[in-house]
CSV table of C-alpha atoms in Angstrom, one decimal:
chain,number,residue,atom,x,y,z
A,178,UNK,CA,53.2,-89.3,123.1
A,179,UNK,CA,54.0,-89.8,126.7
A,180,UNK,CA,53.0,-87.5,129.5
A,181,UNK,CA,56.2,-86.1,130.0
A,182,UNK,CA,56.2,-85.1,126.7
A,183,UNK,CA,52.9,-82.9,126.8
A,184,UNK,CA,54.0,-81.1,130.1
A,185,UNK,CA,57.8,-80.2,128.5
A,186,UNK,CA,56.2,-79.2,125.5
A,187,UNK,CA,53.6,-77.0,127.3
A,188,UNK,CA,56.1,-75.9,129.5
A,189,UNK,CA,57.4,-74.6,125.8
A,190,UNK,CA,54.5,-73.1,125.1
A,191,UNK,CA,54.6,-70.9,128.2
A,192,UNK,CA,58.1,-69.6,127.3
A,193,UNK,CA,57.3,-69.2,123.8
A,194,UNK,CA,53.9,-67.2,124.8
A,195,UNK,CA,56.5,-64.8,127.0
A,196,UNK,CA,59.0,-64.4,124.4
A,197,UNK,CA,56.5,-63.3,122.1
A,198,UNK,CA,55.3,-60.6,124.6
A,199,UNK,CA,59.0,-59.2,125.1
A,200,UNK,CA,59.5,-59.0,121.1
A,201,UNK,CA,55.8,-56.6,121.5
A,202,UNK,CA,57.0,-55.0,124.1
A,203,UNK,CA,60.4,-53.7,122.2
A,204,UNK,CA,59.1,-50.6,120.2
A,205,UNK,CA,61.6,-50.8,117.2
A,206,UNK,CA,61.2,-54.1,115.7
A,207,UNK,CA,64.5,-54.4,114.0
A,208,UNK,CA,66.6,-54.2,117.4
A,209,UNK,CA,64.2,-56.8,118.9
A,210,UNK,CA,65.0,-59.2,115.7
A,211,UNK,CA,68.4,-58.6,116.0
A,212,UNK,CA,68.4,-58.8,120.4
A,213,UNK,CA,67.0,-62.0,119.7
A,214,UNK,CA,69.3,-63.1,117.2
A,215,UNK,CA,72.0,-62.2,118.9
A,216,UNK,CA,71.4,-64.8,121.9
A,217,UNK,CA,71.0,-67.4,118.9
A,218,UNK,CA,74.6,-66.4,117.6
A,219,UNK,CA,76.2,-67.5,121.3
A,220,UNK,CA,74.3,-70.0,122.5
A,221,UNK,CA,74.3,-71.7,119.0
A,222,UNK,CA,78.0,-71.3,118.3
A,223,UNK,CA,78.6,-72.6,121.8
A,224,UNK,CA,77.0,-75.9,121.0
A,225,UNK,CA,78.2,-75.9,117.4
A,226,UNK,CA,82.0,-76.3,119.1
A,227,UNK,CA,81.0,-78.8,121.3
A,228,UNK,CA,78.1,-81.1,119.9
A,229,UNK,CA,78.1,-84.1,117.0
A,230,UNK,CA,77.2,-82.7,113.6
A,231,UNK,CA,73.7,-83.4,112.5
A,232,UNK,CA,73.4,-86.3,109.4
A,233,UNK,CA,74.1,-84.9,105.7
A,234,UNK,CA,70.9,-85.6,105.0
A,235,UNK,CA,69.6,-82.7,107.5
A,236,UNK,CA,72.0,-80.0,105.9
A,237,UNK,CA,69.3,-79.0,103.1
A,238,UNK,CA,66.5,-78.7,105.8
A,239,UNK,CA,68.3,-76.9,107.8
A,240,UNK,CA,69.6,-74.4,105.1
A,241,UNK,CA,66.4,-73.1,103.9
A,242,UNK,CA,64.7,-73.3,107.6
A,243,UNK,CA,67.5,-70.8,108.9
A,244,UNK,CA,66.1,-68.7,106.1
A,245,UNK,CA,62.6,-69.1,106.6
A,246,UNK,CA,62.5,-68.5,110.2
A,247,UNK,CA,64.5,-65.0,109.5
A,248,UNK,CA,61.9,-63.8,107.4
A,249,UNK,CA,59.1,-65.4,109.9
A,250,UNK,CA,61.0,-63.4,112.9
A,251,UNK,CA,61.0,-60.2,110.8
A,252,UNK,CA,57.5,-60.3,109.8
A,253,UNK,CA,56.2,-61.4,113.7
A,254,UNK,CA,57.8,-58.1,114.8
A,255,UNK,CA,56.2,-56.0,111.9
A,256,UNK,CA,52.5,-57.7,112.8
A,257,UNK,CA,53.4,-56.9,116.8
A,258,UNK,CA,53.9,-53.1,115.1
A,259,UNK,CA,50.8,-53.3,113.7
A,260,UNK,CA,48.2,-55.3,115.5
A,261,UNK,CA,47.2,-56.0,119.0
A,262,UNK,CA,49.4,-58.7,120.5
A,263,UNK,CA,45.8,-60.6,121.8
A,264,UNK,CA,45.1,-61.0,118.5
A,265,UNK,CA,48.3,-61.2,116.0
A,266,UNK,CA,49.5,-64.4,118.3
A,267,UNK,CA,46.4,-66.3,118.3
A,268,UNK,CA,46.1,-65.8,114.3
A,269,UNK,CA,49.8,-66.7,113.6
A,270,UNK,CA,49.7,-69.7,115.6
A,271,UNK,CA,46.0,-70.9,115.0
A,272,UNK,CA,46.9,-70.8,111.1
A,273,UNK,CA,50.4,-72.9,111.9
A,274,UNK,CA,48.3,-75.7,114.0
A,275,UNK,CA,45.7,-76.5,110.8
A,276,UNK,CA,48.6,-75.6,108.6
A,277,UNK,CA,51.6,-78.7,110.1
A,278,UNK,CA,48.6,-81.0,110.4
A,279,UNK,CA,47.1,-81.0,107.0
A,280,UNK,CA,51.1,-81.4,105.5
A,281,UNK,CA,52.1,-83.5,107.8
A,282,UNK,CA,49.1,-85.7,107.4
A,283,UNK,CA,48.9,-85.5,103.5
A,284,UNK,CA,52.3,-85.5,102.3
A,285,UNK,CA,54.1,-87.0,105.8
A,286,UNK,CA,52.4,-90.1,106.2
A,287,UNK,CA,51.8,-89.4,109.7
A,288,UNK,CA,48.9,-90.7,111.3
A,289,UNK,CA,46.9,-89.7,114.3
A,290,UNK,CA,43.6,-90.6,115.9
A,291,UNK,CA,40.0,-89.5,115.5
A,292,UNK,CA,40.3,-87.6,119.2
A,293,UNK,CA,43.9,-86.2,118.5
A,294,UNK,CA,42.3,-84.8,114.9
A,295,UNK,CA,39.3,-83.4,116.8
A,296,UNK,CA,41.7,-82.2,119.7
A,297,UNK,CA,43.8,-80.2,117.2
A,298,UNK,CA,41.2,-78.7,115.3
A,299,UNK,CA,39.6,-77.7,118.7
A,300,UNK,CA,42.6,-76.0,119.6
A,301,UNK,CA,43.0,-74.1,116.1
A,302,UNK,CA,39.6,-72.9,116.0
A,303,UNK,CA,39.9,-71.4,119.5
A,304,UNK,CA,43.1,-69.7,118.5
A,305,UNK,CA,41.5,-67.9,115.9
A,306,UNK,CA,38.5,-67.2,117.7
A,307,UNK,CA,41.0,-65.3,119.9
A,308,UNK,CA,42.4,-63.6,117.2
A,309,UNK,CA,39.2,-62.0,116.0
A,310,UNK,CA,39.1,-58.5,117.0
A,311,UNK,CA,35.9,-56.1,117.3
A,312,UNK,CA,35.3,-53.5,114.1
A,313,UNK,CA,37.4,-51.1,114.3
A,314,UNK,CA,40.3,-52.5,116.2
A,315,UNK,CA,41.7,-55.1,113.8
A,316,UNK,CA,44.5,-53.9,111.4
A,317,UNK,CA,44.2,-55.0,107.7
A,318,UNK,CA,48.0,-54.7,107.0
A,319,UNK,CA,48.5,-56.2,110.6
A,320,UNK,CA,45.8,-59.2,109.8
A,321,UNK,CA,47.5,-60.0,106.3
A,322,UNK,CA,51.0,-60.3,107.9
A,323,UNK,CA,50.0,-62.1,110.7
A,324,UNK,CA,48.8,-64.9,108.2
A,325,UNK,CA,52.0,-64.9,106.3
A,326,UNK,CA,53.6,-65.2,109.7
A,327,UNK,CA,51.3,-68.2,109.9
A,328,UNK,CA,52.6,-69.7,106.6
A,329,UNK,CA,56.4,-69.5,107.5
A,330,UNK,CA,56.0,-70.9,111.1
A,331,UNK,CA,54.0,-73.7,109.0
A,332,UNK,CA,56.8,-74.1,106.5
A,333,UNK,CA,59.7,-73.8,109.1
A,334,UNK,CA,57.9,-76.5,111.5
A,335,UNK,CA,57.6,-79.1,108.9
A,336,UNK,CA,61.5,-78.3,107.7
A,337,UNK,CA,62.3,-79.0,111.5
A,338,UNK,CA,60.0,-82.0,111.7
A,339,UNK,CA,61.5,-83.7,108.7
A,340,UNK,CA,65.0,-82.4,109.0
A,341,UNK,CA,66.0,-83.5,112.9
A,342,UNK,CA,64.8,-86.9,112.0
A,343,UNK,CA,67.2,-87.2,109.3
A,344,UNK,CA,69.7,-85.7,111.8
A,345,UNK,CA,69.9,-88.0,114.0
A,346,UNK,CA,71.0,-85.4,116.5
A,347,UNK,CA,68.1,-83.2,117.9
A,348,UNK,CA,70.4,-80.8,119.7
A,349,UNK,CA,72.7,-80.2,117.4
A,350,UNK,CA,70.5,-79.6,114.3
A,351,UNK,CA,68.9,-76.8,117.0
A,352,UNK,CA,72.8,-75.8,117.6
A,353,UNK,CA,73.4,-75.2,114.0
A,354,UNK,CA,69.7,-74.0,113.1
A,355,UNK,CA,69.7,-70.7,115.5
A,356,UNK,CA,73.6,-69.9,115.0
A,357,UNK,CA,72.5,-69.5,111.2
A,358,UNK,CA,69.8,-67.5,112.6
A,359,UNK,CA,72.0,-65.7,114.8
A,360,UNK,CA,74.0,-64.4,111.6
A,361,UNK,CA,71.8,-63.6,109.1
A,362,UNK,CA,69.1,-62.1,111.3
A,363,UNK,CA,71.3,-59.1,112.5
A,364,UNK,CA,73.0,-58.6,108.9
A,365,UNK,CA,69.5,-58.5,107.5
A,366,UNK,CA,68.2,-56.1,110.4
A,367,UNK,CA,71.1,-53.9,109.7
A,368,UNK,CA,70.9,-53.4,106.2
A,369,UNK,CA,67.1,-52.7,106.5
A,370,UNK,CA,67.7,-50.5,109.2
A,371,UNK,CA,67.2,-46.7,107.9
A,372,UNK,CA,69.1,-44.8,110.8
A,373,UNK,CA,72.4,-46.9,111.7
A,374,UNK,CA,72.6,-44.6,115.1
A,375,UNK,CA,69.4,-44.9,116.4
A,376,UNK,CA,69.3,-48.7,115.5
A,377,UNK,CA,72.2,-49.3,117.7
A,378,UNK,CA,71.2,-46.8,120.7
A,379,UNK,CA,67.9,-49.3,120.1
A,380,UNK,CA,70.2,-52.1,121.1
A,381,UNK,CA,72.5,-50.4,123.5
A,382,UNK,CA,68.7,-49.3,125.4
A,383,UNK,CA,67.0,-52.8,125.1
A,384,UNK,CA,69.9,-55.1,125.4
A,385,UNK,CA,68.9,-56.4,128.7
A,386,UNK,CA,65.1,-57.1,127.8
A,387,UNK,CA,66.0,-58.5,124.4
A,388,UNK,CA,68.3,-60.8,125.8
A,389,UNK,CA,66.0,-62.5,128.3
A,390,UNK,CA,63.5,-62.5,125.0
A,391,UNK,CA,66.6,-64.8,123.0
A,392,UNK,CA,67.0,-67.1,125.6
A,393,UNK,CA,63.3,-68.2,126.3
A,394,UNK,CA,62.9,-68.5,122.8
A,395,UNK,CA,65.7,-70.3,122.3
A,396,UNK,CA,64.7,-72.3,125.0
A,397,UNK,CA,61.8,-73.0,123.5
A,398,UNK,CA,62.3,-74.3,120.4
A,399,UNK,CA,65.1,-76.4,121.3
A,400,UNK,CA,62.5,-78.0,123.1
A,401,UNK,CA,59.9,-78.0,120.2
A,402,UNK,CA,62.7,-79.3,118.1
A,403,UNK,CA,63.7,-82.2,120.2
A,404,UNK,CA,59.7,-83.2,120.9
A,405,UNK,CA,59.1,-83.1,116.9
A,406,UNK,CA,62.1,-86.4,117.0
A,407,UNK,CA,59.7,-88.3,119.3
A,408,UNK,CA,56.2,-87.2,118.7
A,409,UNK,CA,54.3,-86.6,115.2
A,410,UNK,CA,54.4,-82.8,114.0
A,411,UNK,CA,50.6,-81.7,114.1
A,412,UNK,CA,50.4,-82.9,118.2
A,413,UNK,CA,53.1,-81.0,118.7
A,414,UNK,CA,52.4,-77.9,116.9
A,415,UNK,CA,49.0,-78.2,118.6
A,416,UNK,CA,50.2,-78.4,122.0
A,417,UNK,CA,53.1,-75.3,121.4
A,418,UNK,CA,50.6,-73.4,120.0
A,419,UNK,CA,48.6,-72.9,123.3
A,420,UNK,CA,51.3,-70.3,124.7
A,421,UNK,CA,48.4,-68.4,123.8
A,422,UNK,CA,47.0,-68.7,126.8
A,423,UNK,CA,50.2,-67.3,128.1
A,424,UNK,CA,49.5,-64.6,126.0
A,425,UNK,CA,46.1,-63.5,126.5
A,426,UNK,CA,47.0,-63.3,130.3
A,427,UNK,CA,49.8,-60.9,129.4
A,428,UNK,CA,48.1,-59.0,126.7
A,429,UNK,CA,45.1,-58.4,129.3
A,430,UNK,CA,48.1,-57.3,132.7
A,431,UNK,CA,50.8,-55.5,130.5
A,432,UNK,CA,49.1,-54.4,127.6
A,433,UNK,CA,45.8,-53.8,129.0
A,434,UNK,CA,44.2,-55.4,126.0
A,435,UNK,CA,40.6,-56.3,126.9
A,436,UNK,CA,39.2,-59.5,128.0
A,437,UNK,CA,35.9,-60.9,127.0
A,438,UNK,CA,33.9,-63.8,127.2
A,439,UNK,CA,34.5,-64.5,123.7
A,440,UNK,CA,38.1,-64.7,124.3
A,441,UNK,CA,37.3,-66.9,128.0
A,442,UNK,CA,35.3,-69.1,126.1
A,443,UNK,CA,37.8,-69.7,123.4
A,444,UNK,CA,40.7,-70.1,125.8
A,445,UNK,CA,38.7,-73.1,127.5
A,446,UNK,CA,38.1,-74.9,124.2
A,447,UNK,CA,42.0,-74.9,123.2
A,448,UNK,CA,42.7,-76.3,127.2
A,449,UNK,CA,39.7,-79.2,125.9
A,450,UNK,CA,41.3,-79.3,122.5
A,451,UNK,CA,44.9,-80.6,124.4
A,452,UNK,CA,42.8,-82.6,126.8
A,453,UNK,CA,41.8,-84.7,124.0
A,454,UNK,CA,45.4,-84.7,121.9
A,455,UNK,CA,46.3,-86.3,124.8
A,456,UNK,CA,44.0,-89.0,125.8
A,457,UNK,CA,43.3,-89.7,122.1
A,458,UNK,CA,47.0,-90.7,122.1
């Protein structure tokens, strides 16, 4: 994994941190999904028109990721509803680091060395060392959806590792991957949504914030995407995964989430943890 690679895929990380913020930051859930999605829709049919079709072979992976990563998007908004964002990003992503490396180690064949195994299970312990909240501020419902958040980003990585390798196209297997998202997110969002008016004064008020929150996402995983073609799947979910960082400095400025020496301490250990994923390269 070259050097380049780290930086562009921290560089993911960061956008990916800021995205997440924006979806907290939208009150109603369902118009943040949908915001989101509807970025996805343009930007992905765009590239659709004009980009190779991925390999055959890709089709089923990407099929069944475009679903996963709908129901993972609806359930990050519902945690962000229900938890603080200091602690539900942390948890989700934490649980996806040790998740992609023990699948993609097991069942993937791929191997990795002693320091980039220590450096990624560094950097998941210090995410959920973040993630612990003090009694009485943790949400139970909010804690059990953020790990089922945690499960889908797992399952959707290793669909996306397997399935742009079989593509043979990295960009357009992200083309096709978010404008699937970018239809069945929205229909799904509408039909759950209880009050059709409100739901689209929702849009109409947050169109502009929701927006910016669709591209740096989408930004972001293309990235992701492309760097799981080059680079084995648990580095790369470890090094993604620290837009955490990101995160605690926004949940501690906008949300005015408190900052501890716990949290410090934890943050510095996942910046050791990538230190090592990359030397131990």
């Amino acid at each position: 994994m070259t050097g380049s690679v780290v930086l562009v895929v921290l560089g993911a990380a960061l956008l990916h941190g800021t995205w997440n913020a924006i979806a907290k930051a939208i009150p109603a859930r369902l118009v943040s999904s949908t915001l989101i999605a509807l970025v996805y829709l343009v930007v992905g049919g765009i590239g659709c028109l004009v980009l190779p079709l991925p390999g055959s072979s890709a089709w089923p992976y990407l099929l069944v990721s475009a679903a996963v990563q709908t129901l993972y998007l609806l359930l990050l908004t519902a945690a962000y509803a229900t938890s603080d964002f200091g602690s539900a990003y942390p948890l989700t992503r934490g649980i996806a680091v040790l998740g992609v490396t023990l699948v993609s180690t097991l069942f993937l064949g791929e191997r990795m060395t002693a320091a980039q195994l220590g450096g990624v299970a560094v950097v998941a312990l210090a995410l959920l060392t973040l993630a612990w909240a003090p009694k009485g501020r943790a949400s139970t419902a909010g804690t059990l959806i953020s790990v089922v958040v945690g499960v889908t980003i797992t399952a959707y990585s290793v669909l996306d590792g397997v399935g742009v390798r079989l593509s043979g196209e990295p960009l357009s297997y992200a083309a096709w991957l978010f404008l699937l998202q970018g239809v069945s997110i929205p229909v799904v969002c509408l039909v759950l949504a209880r009050d059709k008016r409100e739901f689209a004064r929702g849009l109409r008020a947050h169109a502009p914030m929701g927006a910016l929150g669709g591209v740096l996402s989408l930004v972001a995983y293309t990235i992701v995407v492309w760097a799981q073609s080059v680079a084995p799947l648990a580095v790369v979910s470890a090094l993604r995964e620290t837009g955490v960082l990101a995160a605690g400095a926004i949940g501690y400025l906008v949300f005015r989430e408190p900052l501890s020496v716990r949290r410090v301490t934890a943050t510095i250990c996942a910046v050791a943890g990538i230190v090592a994923i990359r030397l131990g390269a």
